[in-house]
Amino acid sequence: MTPAARRLGAPRAVRVCAGVGGRPLEVEGSEISAVRESWLVEDSWWSDQPLRRRYWELVTIEGGDLVVFRDLVGGGWFRHR
Amino acid sequence: MVVAVILPRFSLAIAAGGRAALAEGPLALAPEPGRAALVGEVSPAAEALGVAPGMKIAEALARAPRLRLIAADPVAVADSWERVLVRLESVGAQVEDGGVGLACFEARGLGSLHGGSLDGVVKATRGALRLPARIGAGSSRFCAVVAAEQARSRRPSVVDGAAQLASAPVALLAREPATAKLVEPLSRFGITTLGQLAALPRGSVADRFGRAGIMAWELAHGNDRPLRPRKPSEPLEETLTLIESASGPQLAVALEMLVDSLLARSELGGRTLRAATLSAELTEGGTWRERVVFREPLSDALRIRTALALRLALLPAPAKSLRLAAEQLGPPAPPAEALFDDEEFRRAGRLSEAIGQLRALAGPQAALRVLLADPQSRIPERRAVLTPYER
């Protein structure tokens, strides 16, 4: 990437406490009240930098909607904004 | 006195990973993707088996079944050749780039820097190059090239005028693009040396071979055009590593980002682009490189993109990375005037001026815009990028 071009929405690490099956229970200290959706994204499997993510769309007890994902290749939890 | 430096089989050595590889057996440079199926430079072992540059691949393999084809790497070759030219310039020479493998410079004026003699200049040149090279000197550019062709690896030779050119073969005319086609017909006429060509009446040669014949005749008399040294400049280039192998619309977006980034560079200083080089690293291996000379010096991002997109369409395979380098810069673009009183035009002018001032204060990342790189991507961070604002 040229230094003058920056990607928008680059993932940043978040602190997630997960339960059975990897279901997030708490994100950055906010308790999760419901899971709206979960999906798997696999990409670039043909390259030496494969991408495999489990996304979760969550509702916090404050009513906020947020999307986080677990990196299934390198590990760790992230969100896009 | 002109000094010529020849680095034989330069492209093959770079593509093969070093000069040591040339001794491993019969090697030949494979054609670049999308080009005619002809071999490029060949190793000494392949040459001994009858393989010659420009030969069809099928014929080359028939002559040397163990011939190993090396994938062409024009980007690495161009980068390495640029480093060679910079090293030559480091001895104080004003270097004419004669194409990959050949460089010439005027030794007059350099003597006082390097011991007062031609030998001192040659020694300094070898020291700067740090590569095995054939070095020759002559009264003209062509004489120097002939001298370099005849030189052995450690001893320079000197060709001073027509008398010393007389025994040289006419095949050396192949070094000049304008006279290369005369080698074969001259040989058919039984003219095998430059001395025989020089002995012919100028008018007769001109009648038979036209302008190229006159040029060949002048070269055989030791006359050549003056050197055209290149102007050393700071490299100005932008590279974009593509996360996914890109082709089609993704490449168009990548090109847009590269052009915007290049035009935002402060080193450009408002000057126009006369020529640029597009190069790519291909996913299937190898590289691709195209030089684009614009019809007129350009500073408008849209017109530059339009011209480059035509060449980018020739990319033979998806790319891993894309690079855009400014090769020649033109004069600063004069401020355009609107034909009629146009508020939008004036506003655009004020905006460009404001962006210019902002960048002068805060650098090239001072004024950015959102560019949708791949809006339908499932990976959110691939959908949009921030790129320098260019109108």
CSV table of C-alpha atoms in Angstrom, one decimal:
chain,number,residue,atom,x,y,z
A,1,MET,CA,0.0,0.0,0.0
A,2,THR,CA,1.3,3.4,-0.9
A,3,PRO,CA,1.9,5.5,2.1
A,4,ALA,CA,-0.5,8.2,0.8
A,5,ALA,CA,-3.4,5.7,0.5
A,6,ARG,CA,-5.0,4.4,3.7
A,7,ARG,CA,-7.7,1.7,3.9
A,8,LEU,CA,-10.9,2.7,5.7
A,9,GLY,CA,-12.5,0.4,8.3
A,10,ALA,CA,-9.2,-1.4,9.1
A,11,PRO,CA,-9.9,-3.9,11.9
A,12,ARG,CA,-8.8,-2.9,15.4
A,13,ALA,CA,-8.4,-5.2,18.3
A,14,VAL,CA,-11.2,-5.4,21.0
A,15,ARG,CA,-11.5,-7.1,24.3
A,16,VAL,CA,-14.1,-9.8,24.1
A,17,CYS,CA,-15.2,-12.4,26.7
A,18,ALA,CA,-16.6,-15.4,24.9
A,19,GLY,CA,-18.6,-18.3,26.1
A,20,VAL,CA,-19.4,-21.8,24.7
A,21,GLY,CA,-19.1,-22.1,20.9
A,22,GLY,CA,-17.2,-18.8,20.8
A,23,ARG,CA,-20.4,-16.7,21.4
A,24,PRO,CA,-19.4,-13.3,22.7
A,25,LEU,CA,-20.7,-12.6,26.2
A,26,GLU,CA,-19.1,-9.2,26.8
A,27,VAL,CA,-17.4,-6.7,24.5
A,28,GLU,CA,-15.2,-4.0,26.0
A,29,GLY,CA,-17.0,-4.4,29.3
A,30,SER,CA,-20.5,-4.1,27.7
A,31,GLU,CA,-22.7,-7.2,28.4
A,32,ILE,CA,-24.3,-8.7,25.3
A,33,SER,CA,-28.0,-9.3,25.5
A,34,ALA,CA,-28.6,-10.9,22.1
A,35,VAL,CA,-26.9,-12.2,19.0
A,36,ARG,CA,-28.6,-11.0,15.8
A,37,GLU,CA,-26.6,-12.9,13.3
A,38,SER,CA,-23.4,-14.9,12.9
A,39,TRP,CA,-21.5,-15.7,9.6
A,40,LEU,CA,-18.2,-17.1,8.4
A,41,VAL,CA,-16.1,-15.3,5.8
A,42,GLU,CA,-13.3,-17.2,4.0
A,43,ASP,CA,-11.2,-15.5,1.4
A,44,SER,CA,-7.7,-15.6,-0.2
A,45,TRP,CA,-7.5,-19.4,0.6
A,46,TRP,CA,-5.4,-19.8,-2.5
A,47,SER,CA,-2.8,-17.4,-1.4
A,48,ASP,CA,-0.1,-17.5,1.4
A,49,GLN,CA,-2.2,-15.0,3.4
A,50,PRO,CA,-5.6,-16.8,3.8
A,51,LEU,CA,-8.4,-15.0,5.6
A,52,ARG,CA,-10.9,-16.8,7.8
A,53,ARG,CA,-13.2,-14.9,10.1
A,54,ARG,CA,-16.3,-15.6,12.3
A,55,TYR,CA,-18.4,-12.5,12.4
A,56,TRP,CA,-21.0,-11.8,15.1
A,57,GLU,CA,-23.6,-9.0,15.0
A,58,LEU,CA,-24.5,-8.3,18.6
A,59,VAL,CA,-26.9,-6.2,20.7
A,60,THR,CA,-25.5,-4.8,24.0
A,61,ILE,CA,-27.7,-4.4,27.1
A,62,GLU,CA,-27.6,-0.7,26.5
A,63,GLY,CA,-29.3,-1.3,23.1
A,64,GLY,CA,-26.2,-0.7,21.0
A,65,ASP,CA,-25.6,-2.7,17.8
A,66,LEU,CA,-22.1,-3.8,17.0
A,67,VAL,CA,-20.2,-6.2,14.7
A,68,VAL,CA,-17.1,-8.0,15.9
A,69,PHE,CA,-15.2,-10.9,14.4
A,70,ARG,CA,-12.7,-13.6,15.6
A,71,ASP,CA,-9.7,-14.1,13.3
A,72,LEU,CA,-9.7,-17.9,12.9
A,73,VAL,CA,-6.2,-17.9,11.4
A,74,GLY,CA,-4.1,-15.6,13.6
A,75,GLY,CA,-6.5,-15.5,16.6
A,76,GLY,CA,-7.9,-12.5,18.4
A,77,TRP,CA,-11.1,-10.4,18.4
A,78,PHE,CA,-11.5,-7.3,16.2
A,79,ARG,CA,-14.1,-4.8,15.0
A,80,HIS,CA,-14.1,-2.5,12.0
A,81,ARG,CA,-15.0,0.8,13.6
B,1,MET,CA,37.3,10.7,-25.9
B,2,VAL,CA,34.1,8.8,-25.4
B,3,VAL,CA,34.0,5.8,-23.0
B,4,ALA,CA,31.5,2.9,-23.6
B,5,VAL,CA,30.6,0.4,-21.0
B,6,ILE,CA,29.0,-2.9,-22.0
B,7,LEU,CA,27.6,-5.4,-19.5
B,8,PRO,CA,27.0,-8.5,-21.6
B,9,ARG,CA,23.9,-10.6,-20.9
B,10,PHE,CA,22.8,-8.2,-18.2
B,11,SER,CA,19.0,-9.0,-18.5
B,12,LEU,CA,19.7,-12.8,-18.4
B,13,ALA,CA,22.0,-12.5,-15.4
B,14,ILE,CA,19.5,-10.5,-13.4
B,15,ALA,CA,16.6,-12.8,-14.3
B,16,ALA,CA,18.7,-15.9,-13.5
B,17,GLY,CA,19.6,-14.5,-10.1
B,18,GLY,CA,23.3,-13.7,-10.7
B,19,ARG,CA,26.2,-14.1,-13.1
B,20,ALA,CA,27.2,-17.4,-11.5
B,21,ALA,CA,24.0,-19.0,-12.9
B,22,LEU,CA,25.1,-18.3,-16.5
B,23,ALA,CA,27.9,-20.9,-16.1
B,24,GLU,CA,25.5,-23.7,-15.0
B,25,GLY,CA,24.4,-24.7,-18.6
B,26,PRO,CA,22.5,-23.5,-21.6
B,27,LEU,CA,20.1,-20.8,-20.5
B,28,ALA,CA,18.0,-18.4,-22.5
B,29,LEU,CA,15.7,-15.6,-21.5
B,30,ALA,CA,12.0,-16.5,-22.1
B,31,PRO,CA,9.8,-13.9,-23.8
B,32,GLU,CA,7.7,-11.6,-21.6
B,33,PRO,CA,4.1,-12.7,-21.2
B,34,GLY,CA,2.0,-11.7,-24.2
B,35,ARG,CA,5.0,-11.1,-26.4
B,36,ALA,CA,6.3,-13.0,-29.5
B,37,ALA,CA,7.6,-16.5,-28.7
B,38,LEU,CA,11.3,-15.6,-29.3
B,39,VAL,CA,14.2,-16.2,-26.9
B,40,GLY,CA,16.0,-13.2,-25.4
B,41,GLU,CA,19.6,-13.1,-24.3
B,42,VAL,CA,21.4,-16.5,-24.2
B,43,SER,CA,24.2,-17.9,-22.0
B,44,PRO,CA,27.6,-18.8,-23.5
B,45,ALA,CA,26.7,-22.5,-23.3
B,46,ALA,CA,23.5,-22.0,-25.2
B,47,GLU,CA,25.4,-19.9,-27.8
B,48,ALA,CA,27.9,-22.7,-28.3
B,49,LEU,CA,24.9,-25.0,-29.1
B,50,GLY,CA,23.8,-22.6,-31.9
B,51,VAL,CA,21.0,-20.7,-29.9
B,52,ALA,CA,21.0,-17.0,-30.7
B,53,PRO,CA,18.9,-14.1,-29.3
B,54,GLY,CA,15.7,-13.5,-31.3
B,55,MET,CA,15.4,-17.2,-32.3
B,56,LYS,CA,12.0,-18.9,-32.1
B,57,ILE,CA,11.6,-20.9,-28.9
B,58,ALA,CA,10.8,-24.1,-30.9
B,59,GLU,CA,14.0,-23.8,-33.0
B,60,ALA,CA,16.1,-23.0,-29.9
B,61,LEU,CA,14.8,-26.1,-28.1
B,62,ALA,CA,15.4,-28.2,-31.2
B,63,ARG,CA,19.1,-27.0,-31.2
B,64,ALA,CA,19.5,-27.4,-27.5
B,65,PRO,CA,17.1,-29.8,-25.9
B,66,ARG,CA,18.5,-29.1,-22.4
B,67,LEU,CA,18.0,-25.4,-22.8
B,68,ARG,CA,16.5,-23.9,-19.7
B,69,LEU,CA,14.2,-20.9,-20.2
B,70,ILE,CA,14.4,-18.2,-17.5
B,71,ALA,CA,11.3,-16.1,-16.9
B,72,ALA,CA,11.9,-12.5,-17.9
B,73,ASP,CA,11.9,-10.0,-15.1
B,74,PRO,CA,11.8,-6.5,-16.8
B,75,VAL,CA,11.1,-4.7,-13.5
B,76,ALA,CA,14.2,-6.1,-11.7
B,77,VAL,CA,16.3,-5.5,-14.8
B,78,ALA,CA,15.2,-1.9,-15.1
B,79,ASP,CA,15.9,-1.3,-11.3
B,80,SER,CA,19.3,-3.0,-11.5
B,81,TRP,CA,20.2,-1.0,-14.7
B,82,GLU,CA,19.2,2.2,-13.0
B,83,ARG,CA,21.6,1.4,-10.2
B,84,VAL,CA,24.4,0.8,-12.7
B,85,LEU,CA,23.8,4.2,-14.3
B,86,VAL,CA,23.8,5.9,-10.9
B,87,ARG,CA,27.1,4.2,-10.1
B,88,LEU,CA,28.6,5.5,-13.4
B,89,GLU,CA,27.3,9.0,-12.6
B,90,SER,CA,29.0,8.7,-9.2
B,91,VAL,CA,32.4,9.0,-10.9
B,92,GLY,CA,31.3,12.4,-12.2
B,93,ALA,CA,30.2,11.2,-15.7
B,94,GLN,CA,27.3,12.5,-17.7
B,95,VAL,CA,25.9,9.2,-18.9
B,96,GLU,CA,24.0,8.4,-22.0
B,97,ASP,CA,21.7,5.4,-21.5
B,98,GLY,CA,22.1,3.2,-24.6
B,99,GLY,CA,19.6,0.7,-23.4
B,100,VAL,CA,20.1,-2.1,-20.9
B,101,GLY,CA,23.7,-3.3,-21.1
B,102,LEU,CA,25.2,-0.2,-22.8
B,103,ALA,CA,26.2,3.2,-21.4
B,104,CYS,CA,28.5,5.9,-22.8
B,105,PHE,CA,30.0,9.0,-21.4
B,106,GLU,CA,32.5,11.7,-22.3
B,107,ALA,CA,35.8,11.2,-20.6
B,108,ARG,CA,37.0,14.8,-21.3
B,109,GLY,CA,36.9,16.7,-18.1
B,110,LEU,CA,36.9,13.6,-15.9
B,111,GLY,CA,40.7,13.1,-16.3
B,112,SER,CA,41.5,15.8,-13.7
B,113,LEU,CA,39.3,14.0,-11.2
B,114,HIS,CA,40.9,10.6,-11.7
B,115,GLY,CA,44.6,10.9,-12.1
B,116,GLY,CA,44.7,12.9,-15.3
B,117,SER,CA,44.5,10.0,-17.8
B,118,LEU,CA,42.0,7.8,-19.5
B,119,ASP,CA,43.3,4.8,-17.6
B,120,GLY,CA,42.5,6.6,-14.4
B,121,VAL,CA,38.9,7.2,-15.6
B,122,VAL,CA,38.6,3.5,-16.6
B,123,LYS,CA,39.9,2.4,-13.3
B,124,ALA,CA,37.5,4.6,-11.4
B,125,THR,CA,34.6,3.3,-13.6
B,126,ARG,CA,35.5,-0.3,-12.8
B,127,GLY,CA,35.7,0.6,-9.1
B,128,ALA,CA,32.3,2.2,-9.1
B,129,LEU,CA,30.6,-0.6,-11.2
B,130,ARG,CA,31.8,-3.5,-9.1
B,131,LEU,CA,30.7,-5.7,-12.0
B,132,PRO,CA,32.5,-7.5,-14.8
B,133,ALA,CA,32.2,-5.1,-17.7
B,134,ARG,CA,33.8,-4.5,-21.1
B,135,ILE,CA,35.1,-1.0,-21.3
B,136,GLY,CA,36.3,0.7,-24.5
B,137,ALA,CA,37.2,4.3,-25.5
B,138,GLY,CA,37.0,5.9,-28.9
B,139,SER,CA,37.0,9.2,-30.8
B,140,SER,CA,33.2,8.9,-31.2
B,141,ARG,CA,30.3,7.0,-29.6
B,142,PHE,CA,30.4,4.2,-32.2
B,143,CYS,CA,34.2,3.9,-32.0
B,144,ALA,CA,33.9,3.5,-28.2
B,145,VAL,CA,31.2,0.9,-28.6
B,146,VAL,CA,33.3,-1.1,-31.1
B,147,ALA,CA,36.3,-0.8,-28.7
B,148,ALA,CA,34.2,-2.1,-25.8
B,149,GLU,CA,32.9,-5.0,-27.9
B,150,GLN,CA,36.6,-5.9,-28.7
B,151,ALA,CA,37.8,-5.4,-25.1
B,152,ARG,CA,38.4,-8.3,-22.9
B,153,SER,CA,37.0,-8.3,-19.4
B,154,ARG,CA,40.0,-6.7,-17.6
B,155,ARG,CA,41.7,-4.7,-20.4
B,156,PRO,CA,40.1,-1.6,-22.0
B,157,SER,CA,40.7,-1.1,-25.7
B,158,VAL,CA,40.8,2.1,-27.7
B,159,VAL,CA,39.5,2.7,-31.3
B,160,ASP,CA,40.6,6.1,-32.5
B,161,GLY,CA,39.0,6.8,-35.9
B,162,ALA,CA,38.2,5.0,-39.1
B,163,ALA,CA,41.6,3.4,-39.6
B,164,GLN,CA,41.2,1.3,-36.5
B,165,LEU,CA,37.6,0.5,-37.3
B,166,ALA,CA,38.5,-1.0,-40.7
B,167,SER,CA,38.9,-4.6,-39.6
B,168,ALA,CA,35.8,-4.6,-37.4
B,169,PRO,CA,32.9,-6.7,-38.7
B,170,VAL,CA,29.8,-5.0,-40.2
B,171,ALA,CA,27.8,-7.1,-37.7
B,172,LEU,CA,28.6,-4.3,-35.2
B,173,LEU,CA,26.2,-2.0,-37.0
B,174,ALA,CA,23.5,-4.1,-35.3
B,175,ARG,CA,24.3,-2.1,-32.2
B,176,GLU,CA,22.5,0.9,-33.8
B,177,PRO,CA,18.7,0.4,-34.3
B,178,ALA,CA,18.8,2.5,-37.4
B,179,THR,CA,21.5,0.4,-39.1
B,180,ALA,CA,20.7,-3.0,-37.7
B,181,LYS,CA,18.8,-4.1,-40.8
B,182,LEU,CA,21.8,-3.4,-43.1
B,183,VAL,CA,24.0,-6.2,-41.6
B,184,GLU,CA,22.4,-9.0,-43.5
B,185,PRO,CA,22.2,-7.3,-47.0
B,186,LEU,CA,25.7,-6.0,-46.6
B,187,SER,CA,27.0,-9.5,-45.8
B,188,ARG,CA,25.1,-10.8,-48.9
B,189,PHE,CA,27.0,-8.2,-51.0
B,190,GLY,CA,30.3,-9.6,-49.6
B,191,ILE,CA,30.9,-6.5,-47.4
B,192,THR,CA,32.0,-8.1,-44.2
B,193,THR,CA,34.1,-5.3,-42.6
B,194,LEU,CA,33.5,-1.7,-41.8
B,195,GLY,CA,36.6,-0.9,-43.8
B,196,GLN,CA,35.0,-2.3,-47.0
B,197,LEU,CA,31.9,-0.3,-46.3
B,198,ALA,CA,33.9,2.9,-45.7
B,199,ALA,CA,35.7,2.4,-49.1
B,200,LEU,CA,32.4,2.5,-51.0
B,201,PRO,CA,31.3,5.9,-52.5
B,202,ARG,CA,28.9,7.6,-50.1
B,203,GLY,CA,26.5,8.3,-53.0
B,204,SER,CA,26.3,4.6,-54.0
B,205,VAL,CA,25.6,3.5,-50.4
B,206,ALA,CA,22.9,6.2,-50.2
B,207,ASP,CA,21.3,5.1,-53.5
B,208,ARG,CA,21.1,1.5,-52.3
B,209,PHE,CA,20.3,1.9,-48.6
B,210,GLY,CA,18.9,5.4,-48.2
B,211,ARG,CA,19.2,7.3,-44.9
B,212,ALA,CA,20.2,4.1,-43.0
B,213,GLY,CA,23.0,3.6,-45.5
B,214,ILE,CA,24.4,7.1,-45.1
B,215,MET,CA,24.3,6.6,-41.3
B,216,ALA,CA,26.2,3.3,-41.6
B,217,TRP,CA,28.7,4.9,-43.9
B,218,GLU,CA,29.3,7.7,-41.5
B,219,LEU,CA,29.7,5.2,-38.6
B,220,ALA,CA,32.2,3.2,-40.7
B,221,HIS,CA,34.2,6.5,-41.0
B,222,GLY,CA,34.2,6.9,-37.3
B,223,ASN,CA,31.6,9.7,-37.2
B,224,ASP,CA,28.7,9.5,-34.9
B,225,ARG,CA,26.2,11.9,-33.3
B,226,PRO,CA,27.1,13.7,-30.1
B,227,LEU,CA,26.2,12.0,-26.8
B,228,ARG,CA,22.8,12.7,-25.3
B,229,PRO,CA,23.4,12.3,-21.5
B,230,ARG,CA,20.4,11.7,-19.4
B,231,LYS,CA,19.5,14.2,-16.7
B,232,PRO,CA,20.0,12.6,-13.2
B,233,SER,CA,16.9,13.0,-11.2
B,234,GLU,CA,15.3,11.9,-7.9
B,235,PRO,CA,13.3,8.7,-8.4
B,236,LEU,CA,9.6,9.6,-8.2
B,237,GLU,CA,7.4,6.5,-7.9
B,238,GLU,CA,4.5,5.1,-6.1
B,239,THR,CA,3.8,1.4,-5.4
B,240,LEU,CA,0.6,-0.3,-4.5
B,241,THR,CA,0.5,-3.8,-3.1
B,242,LEU,CA,-2.8,-5.4,-4.1
B,243,ILE,CA,-4.3,-7.5,-1.3
B,244,GLU,CA,-6.2,-9.7,-3.9
B,245,SER,CA,-4.8,-10.5,-7.3
B,246,ALA,CA,-6.2,-7.6,-9.3
B,247,SER,CA,-7.4,-7.4,-12.8
B,248,GLY,CA,-10.1,-5.4,-14.7
B,249,PRO,CA,-12.0,-2.8,-12.6
B,250,GLN,CA,-9.9,-3.4,-9.5
B,251,LEU,CA,-6.8,-2.4,-11.5
B,252,ALA,CA,-8.5,0.7,-12.7
B,253,VAL,CA,-9.1,1.8,-9.1
B,254,ALA,CA,-5.5,0.9,-8.2
B,255,LEU,CA,-4.3,3.1,-11.2
B,256,GLU,CA,-6.5,6.0,-10.0
B,257,MET,CA,-4.9,5.7,-6.5
B,258,LEU,CA,-1.4,5.6,-7.9
B,259,VAL,CA,-1.9,8.6,-10.2
B,260,ASP,CA,-3.4,10.6,-7.4
B,261,SER,CA,-0.6,9.7,-5.0
B,262,LEU,CA,2.1,10.5,-7.6
B,263,LEU,CA,0.6,13.9,-8.4
B,264,ALA,CA,0.3,14.7,-4.7
B,265,ARG,CA,4.1,14.3,-4.2
B,266,SER,CA,5.8,17.5,-3.2
B,267,GLU,CA,8.9,16.7,-5.3
B,268,LEU,CA,6.8,17.1,-8.4
B,269,GLY,CA,6.5,20.8,-7.6
B,270,GLY,CA,3.6,21.4,-10.0
B,271,ARG,CA,5.6,20.2,-13.0
B,272,THR,CA,4.0,18.1,-15.7
B,273,LEU,CA,4.7,14.4,-16.7
B,274,ARG,CA,6.2,13.7,-20.0
B,275,ALA,CA,6.8,10.0,-19.6
B,276,ALA,CA,5.9,7.4,-17.0
B,277,THR,CA,6.6,3.7,-16.5
B,278,LEU,CA,3.9,1.3,-15.4
B,279,SER,CA,5.1,-2.0,-13.9
B,280,ALA,CA,3.5,-4.9,-12.2
B,281,GLU,CA,4.5,-8.0,-10.3
B,282,LEU,CA,2.3,-10.9,-11.7
B,283,THR,CA,0.6,-13.5,-9.5
B,284,GLU,CA,1.8,-16.3,-11.8
B,285,GLY,CA,5.4,-15.2,-11.5
B,286,GLY,CA,7.5,-12.7,-13.4
B,287,THR,CA,7.0,-9.0,-14.0
B,288,TRP,CA,5.6,-6.7,-16.6
B,289,ARG,CA,6.7,-3.2,-17.6
B,290,GLU,CA,5.5,-0.6,-20.0
B,291,ARG,CA,6.9,2.8,-20.7
B,292,VAL,CA,4.3,5.4,-21.7
B,293,VAL,CA,5.3,8.7,-23.4
B,294,PHE,CA,2.5,11.2,-23.4
B,295,ARG,CA,1.7,13.2,-26.5
B,296,GLU,CA,2.1,16.4,-24.5
B,297,PRO,CA,3.3,17.0,-20.9
B,298,LEU,CA,0.3,16.3,-18.6
B,299,SER,CA,-0.6,17.3,-15.1
B,300,ASP,CA,-4.3,16.4,-15.3
B,301,ALA,CA,-5.0,13.2,-13.3
B,302,LEU,CA,-7.9,12.2,-15.6
B,303,ARG,CA,-5.9,12.5,-18.8
B,304,ILE,CA,-2.9,10.7,-17.3
B,305,ARG,CA,-5.2,7.9,-16.2
B,306,THR,CA,-6.8,7.6,-19.6
B,307,ALA,CA,-3.4,7.3,-21.3
B,308,LEU,CA,-2.1,4.8,-18.8
B,309,ALA,CA,-5.3,2.7,-18.7
B,310,LEU,CA,-4.8,1.8,-22.4
B,311,ARG,CA,-1.4,0.3,-21.5
B,312,LEU,CA,-2.7,-1.3,-18.3
B,313,ALA,CA,-5.2,-3.2,-20.5
B,314,LEU,CA,-2.2,-5.1,-22.0
B,315,LEU,CA,-1.3,-6.6,-18.6
B,316,PRO,CA,-1.1,-10.3,-19.4
B,317,ALA,CA,-2.1,-11.7,-16.0
B,318,PRO,CA,-3.5,-10.6,-12.6
B,319,ALA,CA,-1.1,-8.5,-10.6
B,320,LYS,CA,0.2,-8.7,-7.0
B,321,SER,CA,1.5,-5.2,-7.0
B,322,LEU,CA,1.4,-2.2,-9.3
B,323,ARG,CA,4.0,0.6,-9.6
B,324,LEU,CA,3.9,3.9,-11.4
B,325,ALA,CA,7.2,5.9,-11.8
B,326,ALA,CA,7.6,9.3,-13.3
B,327,GLU,CA,10.4,9.0,-16.0
B,328,GLN,CA,10.6,12.5,-17.4
B,329,LEU,CA,9.1,15.7,-16.1
B,330,GLY,CA,8.0,18.6,-18.2
B,331,PRO,CA,7.6,22.3,-17.4
B,332,PRO,CA,5.0,23.4,-14.8
B,333,ALA,CA,1.5,23.5,-16.2
B,334,PRO,CA,0.4,27.0,-17.0
B,335,PRO,CA,-2.8,28.1,-15.2
B,336,ALA,CA,-5.7,27.3,-17.5
B,337,GLU,CA,-8.1,30.1,-18.5
B,338,ALA,CA,-11.8,29.6,-19.0
B,339,LEU,CA,-13.3,30.6,-22.4
B,340,PHE,CA,-16.3,32.2,-20.7
B,341,ASP,CA,-16.8,33.6,-17.2
B,342,ASP,CA,-17.5,30.4,-15.3
B,343,GLU,CA,-18.1,30.4,-11.6
B,344,GLU,CA,-17.5,26.7,-11.3
B,345,PHE,CA,-14.2,27.0,-13.1
B,346,ARG,CA,-13.1,29.8,-10.8
B,347,ARG,CA,-14.1,27.8,-7.8
B,348,ALA,CA,-12.2,24.8,-9.0
B,349,GLY,CA,-9.1,27.0,-9.4
B,350,ARG,CA,-9.4,28.3,-5.9
B,351,LEU,CA,-9.9,24.8,-4.5
B,352,SER,CA,-6.7,23.6,-6.3
B,353,GLU,CA,-4.8,26.5,-5.0
B,354,ALA,CA,-6.1,25.9,-1.5
B,355,ILE,CA,-5.1,22.2,-1.7
B,356,GLY,CA,-1.6,23.1,-3.0
B,357,GLN,CA,-1.1,25.5,0.0
B,358,LEU,CA,-2.4,22.9,2.4
B,359,ARG,CA,0.0,20.3,1.1
B,360,ALA,CA,2.9,22.7,1.2
B,361,LEU,CA,2.1,23.2,4.9
B,362,ALA,CA,1.1,19.7,6.1
B,363,GLY,CA,2.5,17.2,3.5
B,364,PRO,CA,0.9,15.1,0.8
B,365,GLN,CA,-1.7,13.6,3.1
B,366,ALA,CA,-3.2,16.9,4.0
B,367,ALA,CA,-6.2,16.7,1.5
B,368,LEU,CA,-7.7,13.3,1.0
B,369,ARG,CA,-10.8,11.8,-0.5
B,370,VAL,CA,-12.6,8.6,-0.1
B,371,LEU,CA,-12.2,6.3,-3.1
B,372,LEU,CA,-14.5,3.2,-3.4
B,373,ALA,CA,-11.9,0.5,-4.2
B,374,ASP,CA,-14.2,-2.5,-4.1
B,375,PRO,CA,-17.6,-1.5,-2.7
B,376,GLN,CA,-19.1,-5.0,-3.0
B,377,SER,CA,-16.3,-6.8,-1.1
B,378,ARG,CA,-17.3,-9.1,1.8
B,379,ILE,CA,-14.2,-7.8,3.6
B,380,PRO,CA,-15.1,-4.3,5.0
B,381,GLU,CA,-11.6,-2.9,5.0
B,382,ARG,CA,-11.3,-3.6,1.2
B,383,ARG,CA,-14.3,-1.5,0.3
B,384,ALA,CA,-12.9,2.1,0.5
B,385,VAL,CA,-9.5,3.8,0.8
B,386,LEU,CA,-8.4,7.4,1.5
B,387,THR,CA,-6.3,8.7,-1.4
B,388,PRO,CA,-4.9,12.2,-2.1
B,389,TYR,CA,-7.5,14.6,-3.5
B,390,GLU,CA,-6.9,15.4,-7.2
B,391,ARG,CA,-9.3,17.0,-9.4
